[in-house]
Amino acid sequence: MGNDRFRGIGLPEPIANPRRLRLDFLPFRTRTVQSEGIVWDKIWYRDPLLSQWVKTDEGRRRRKFKVRRDPTDISKLYFLDPMLNDYVEIPYRDTGRPSISLWDYRAVEAWLHRQGKAAENEQAIFDAYEDMHRITAEATRQTKRVRREQAKKRELGKHRAELTLDPPRPPAESQAKPKAMRRRDGHLALVVNNQEADPPKPRPTSNDFDFDDAEIKRGVEEW
């Protein structure tokens, strides 16, 4: 799509060989081809296709070839064949080896170093990888077992709590409940045990008035 200044040129051409483009961006090394194959990081790779390039010379030196490797899976190399002008997959020389990543390989080296050992050869590398894998798997199983046991203990404790015969205790109340009692006059009154409140004053009765009979009679006559 163009504008006033630039002329549109349309969509770019599709990539003719996406695989080749992807492989061209992988890390590479130059290696000679030996009768045992090609070695990279002490791991050997071999394929019958390499036989024509074994110990070939380039002037006075052994000829080196470009090989690439995918860091996520170093179980194979990509050998740039000069005659085909394309990459050819070269697997492990020992195809029984497990597929590992470059990060797995570095972890094995670090683990051997902590043990005071060295990644001397391919056998030592994959033996250490198997040991690490076995230790990790065992730790995972132990963790799952501990979690299952903890879950069983929680369920058992919950079940025991549901079967207990002890009734739940009511929460403590900050104030006592009022009690009903009968007064002298026959009416009911509520008595609250509250130390802060003033005690109720008693209702006067006929015996509490200090009048003599003459004063009472005079008052009645006046009424």
Coordinates of C-alpha atoms in Angstrom, one line a residue:
M1 CA 0.0 0.0 0.0
G2 CA 1.5 3.3 -1.1
N3 CA 1.1 6.9 -0.4
D4 CA 2.0 10.3 -1.9
R5 CA 5.7 9.8 -1.3
F6 CA 6.3 6.1 -1.7
R7 CA 4.9 3.7 -4.2
G8 CA 3.4 0.5 -3.0
I9 CA 5.2 -2.7 -3.8
G10 CA 2.7 -5.3 -2.6
L11 CA 3.2 -8.2 -0.3
P12 CA 6.7 -9.8 0.1
E13 CA 7.5 -13.0 -1.6
P14 CA 6.8 -16.1 0.5
I15 CA 9.8 -17.9 1.9
A16 CA 10.8 -20.7 -0.4
N17 CA 12.4 -22.9 2.2
P18 CA 11.2 -22.2 5.8
R19 CA 13.2 -25.1 7.2
R20 CA 16.5 -23.9 5.7
L21 CA 15.8 -20.4 7.1
R22 CA 15.2 -21.8 10.6
L23 CA 18.3 -23.9 10.5
D24 CA 20.4 -21.1 9.3
F25 CA 19.8 -19.3 12.6
L26 CA 20.8 -22.1 14.8
P27 CA 24.2 -22.0 16.6
F28 CA 27.0 -23.6 14.5
R29 CA 30.5 -25.0 14.8
T30 CA 33.0 -26.2 12.2
R31 CA 34.1 -29.8 12.7
T32 CA 36.1 -32.4 10.9
V33 CA 34.6 -35.8 10.1
Q34 CA 36.3 -38.7 11.8
S35 CA 35.8 -42.5 11.2
E36 CA 33.7 -42.4 14.4
G37 CA 31.6 -39.5 13.2
I38 CA 31.5 -35.9 14.4
V39 CA 32.0 -35.0 18.1
W40 CA 30.5 -31.9 19.7
D41 CA 30.7 -31.4 23.5
K42 CA 32.1 -34.9 23.9
I43 CA 29.0 -36.4 22.3
W44 CA 29.5 -38.4 19.1
Y45 CA 27.2 -38.2 16.1
R46 CA 27.4 -40.5 13.1
D47 CA 25.5 -41.4 9.9
P48 CA 26.4 -43.5 6.8
L49 CA 26.2 -40.3 4.7
L50 CA 29.3 -38.9 6.4
S51 CA 31.5 -41.8 5.2
Q52 CA 32.4 -39.9 2.0
W53 CA 33.7 -37.0 4.1
V54 CA 35.9 -38.9 6.5
K55 CA 39.3 -37.4 6.9
T56 CA 39.0 -35.3 3.7
D57 CA 41.7 -32.7 3.3
E58 CA 41.6 -29.1 2.2
G59 CA 45.1 -28.2 1.3
R60 CA 47.4 -29.2 4.1
R61 CA 44.7 -29.3 6.7
R62 CA 41.7 -31.5 7.4
R63 CA 38.6 -30.2 5.9
K64 CA 36.1 -28.7 8.4
F65 CA 32.3 -28.7 7.8
K66 CA 29.6 -26.5 9.2
V67 CA 27.3 -28.3 11.6
R68 CA 24.4 -26.7 13.6
R69 CA 22.5 -27.8 16.7
D70 CA 19.2 -27.0 18.2
P71 CA 19.7 -26.1 21.9
T72 CA 16.3 -27.6 22.9
D73 CA 17.3 -31.0 21.5
I74 CA 20.9 -31.9 21.0
S75 CA 20.2 -35.5 20.1
K76 CA 21.0 -34.7 16.5
L77 CA 23.2 -32.4 14.4
Y78 CA 22.5 -30.6 11.2
F79 CA 25.4 -31.2 8.8
L80 CA 25.7 -28.9 5.8
D81 CA 26.5 -31.3 3.0
P82 CA 28.6 -29.5 0.3
M83 CA 27.3 -31.7 -2.5
L84 CA 23.6 -31.3 -1.6
N85 CA 24.0 -27.7 -0.4
D86 CA 21.5 -28.6 2.3
Y87 CA 21.4 -29.7 5.9
V88 CA 21.3 -33.4 6.8
E89 CA 20.3 -34.7 10.2
I90 CA 23.0 -36.7 12.0
P91 CA 21.8 -38.6 15.1
Y92 CA 23.7 -39.8 18.1
R93 CA 26.2 -42.5 17.4
D94 CA 24.6 -44.4 20.2
T95 CA 20.9 -44.1 19.3
G96 CA 19.9 -45.6 22.6
R97 CA 20.9 -42.3 24.4
P98 CA 18.0 -40.2 25.7
S99 CA 17.2 -36.9 24.0
I100 CA 18.4 -34.0 26.2
S101 CA 18.6 -30.2 25.8
L102 CA 21.7 -28.1 26.1
W103 CA 20.5 -26.9 29.5
D104 CA 20.3 -30.5 30.7
Y105 CA 23.9 -31.0 29.5
R106 CA 25.1 -27.9 31.4
A107 CA 23.2 -29.1 34.5
V108 CA 25.0 -32.4 34.3
E109 CA 28.4 -30.7 34.1
A110 CA 27.5 -28.5 37.1
W111 CA 26.3 -31.5 39.1
L112 CA 29.5 -33.5 38.4
H113 CA 31.6 -30.5 39.3
R114 CA 29.9 -30.2 42.7
Q115 CA 30.8 -33.9 43.3
G116 CA 34.4 -33.2 42.4
K117 CA 34.1 -35.1 39.1
A118 CA 34.5 -34.1 35.5
A119 CA 32.5 -34.8 32.4
E120 CA 35.3 -36.9 31.0
N121 CA 33.4 -38.5 28.1
E122 CA 30.0 -39.3 26.7
Q123 CA 29.5 -42.3 29.0
A124 CA 30.1 -40.2 32.1
I125 CA 27.7 -37.5 30.9
F126 CA 24.8 -39.8 30.3
D127 CA 25.4 -41.8 33.4
A128 CA 25.3 -38.6 35.5
Y129 CA 22.1 -37.6 33.6
E130 CA 20.4 -40.9 34.5
D131 CA 21.5 -40.5 38.1
M132 CA 20.0 -36.9 38.2
H133 CA 16.8 -38.1 36.6
R134 CA 16.5 -41.0 39.1
I135 CA 17.1 -38.7 42.1
T136 CA 14.5 -36.2 40.8
A137 CA 11.9 -38.9 40.2
E138 CA 12.5 -40.3 43.7
A139 CA 12.2 -36.9 45.3
T140 CA 8.9 -36.3 43.4
R141 CA 7.5 -39.6 44.6
Q142 CA 8.5 -38.8 48.2
T143 CA 6.9 -35.4 47.9
K144 CA 3.6 -36.9 46.6
R145 CA 3.7 -39.6 49.4
V146 CA 4.1 -37.0 52.1
R147 CA 1.3 -34.9 50.7
R148 CA -1.0 -37.9 50.6
E149 CA -0.2 -38.8 54.2
Q150 CA -0.8 -35.2 55.3
A151 CA -4.2 -35.2 53.5
K152 CA -5.1 -38.5 55.2
K153 CA -4.2 -37.1 58.7
R154 CA -6.4 -34.0 58.0
E155 CA -9.3 -36.2 56.9
L156 CA -8.9 -38.5 60.0
G157 CA -8.8 -35.5 62.3
K158 CA -11.9 -34.1 60.8
H159 CA -13.7 -37.4 61.0
R160 CA -12.8 -37.7 64.7
A161 CA -14.0 -34.2 65.4
E162 CA -17.4 -35.1 63.9
L163 CA -17.7 -38.2 66.0
T164 CA -16.9 -36.6 69.4
L165 CA -19.5 -37.0 72.2
D166 CA -18.6 -33.7 74.0
P167 CA -21.3 -31.1 73.4
P168 CA -20.1 -27.7 72.2
R169 CA -19.8 -25.2 75.0
P170 CA -21.9 -22.0 74.7
P171 CA -19.8 -18.8 74.4
A172 CA -19.3 -16.9 77.6
E173 CA -21.6 -13.9 78.1
S174 CA -20.3 -10.6 79.3
Q175 CA -23.4 -10.0 81.4
A176 CA -25.7 -12.3 83.4
K177 CA -29.2 -12.9 82.1
P178 CA -32.0 -11.2 84.1
K179 CA -34.0 -13.4 86.5
A180 CA -37.6 -13.0 87.4
M181 CA -38.7 -13.0 91.0
R182 CA -42.0 -12.3 92.8
R183 CA -42.4 -9.1 94.9
R184 CA -44.4 -8.8 98.1
D185 CA -47.3 -7.3 96.2
G186 CA -47.6 -10.3 94.0
H187 CA -46.1 -8.6 90.9
L188 CA -43.1 -10.0 89.0
A189 CA -39.9 -8.0 88.8
L190 CA -36.7 -8.5 86.8
V191 CA -33.5 -8.5 88.7
V192 CA -30.3 -7.9 86.8
N193 CA -26.9 -8.7 88.2
N194 CA -25.1 -5.5 87.1
Q195 CA -22.6 -4.1 89.5
E196 CA -22.2 -0.8 87.6
A197 CA -26.0 0.0 87.6
D198 CA -27.6 1.5 90.7
P199 CA -29.7 -1.0 92.7
P200 CA -33.5 -0.4 92.2
K201 CA -35.2 1.5 94.9
P202 CA -37.9 -0.5 96.8
R203 CA -41.5 0.5 96.2
P204 CA -43.0 2.0 99.3
T205 CA -45.8 0.0 101.1
S206 CA -48.5 1.0 103.5
N207 CA -46.2 0.4 106.4
D208 CA -43.6 2.9 105.1
F209 CA -45.9 6.0 105.5
D210 CA -45.3 7.7 108.9
F211 CA -48.9 9.1 109.5
D212 CA -51.1 8.5 112.6
D213 CA -54.8 7.6 112.5
A214 CA -56.0 11.1 113.2
E215 CA -54.1 12.6 110.2
I216 CA -55.4 9.8 108.0
K217 CA -59.0 10.5 109.1
R218 CA -58.7 14.2 108.6
G219 CA -57.3 13.7 105.2
V220 CA -60.2 11.4 104.2
E221 CA -62.8 14.0 105.4
E222 CA -61.2 16.7 103.4
W223 CA -61.2 14.5 100.3

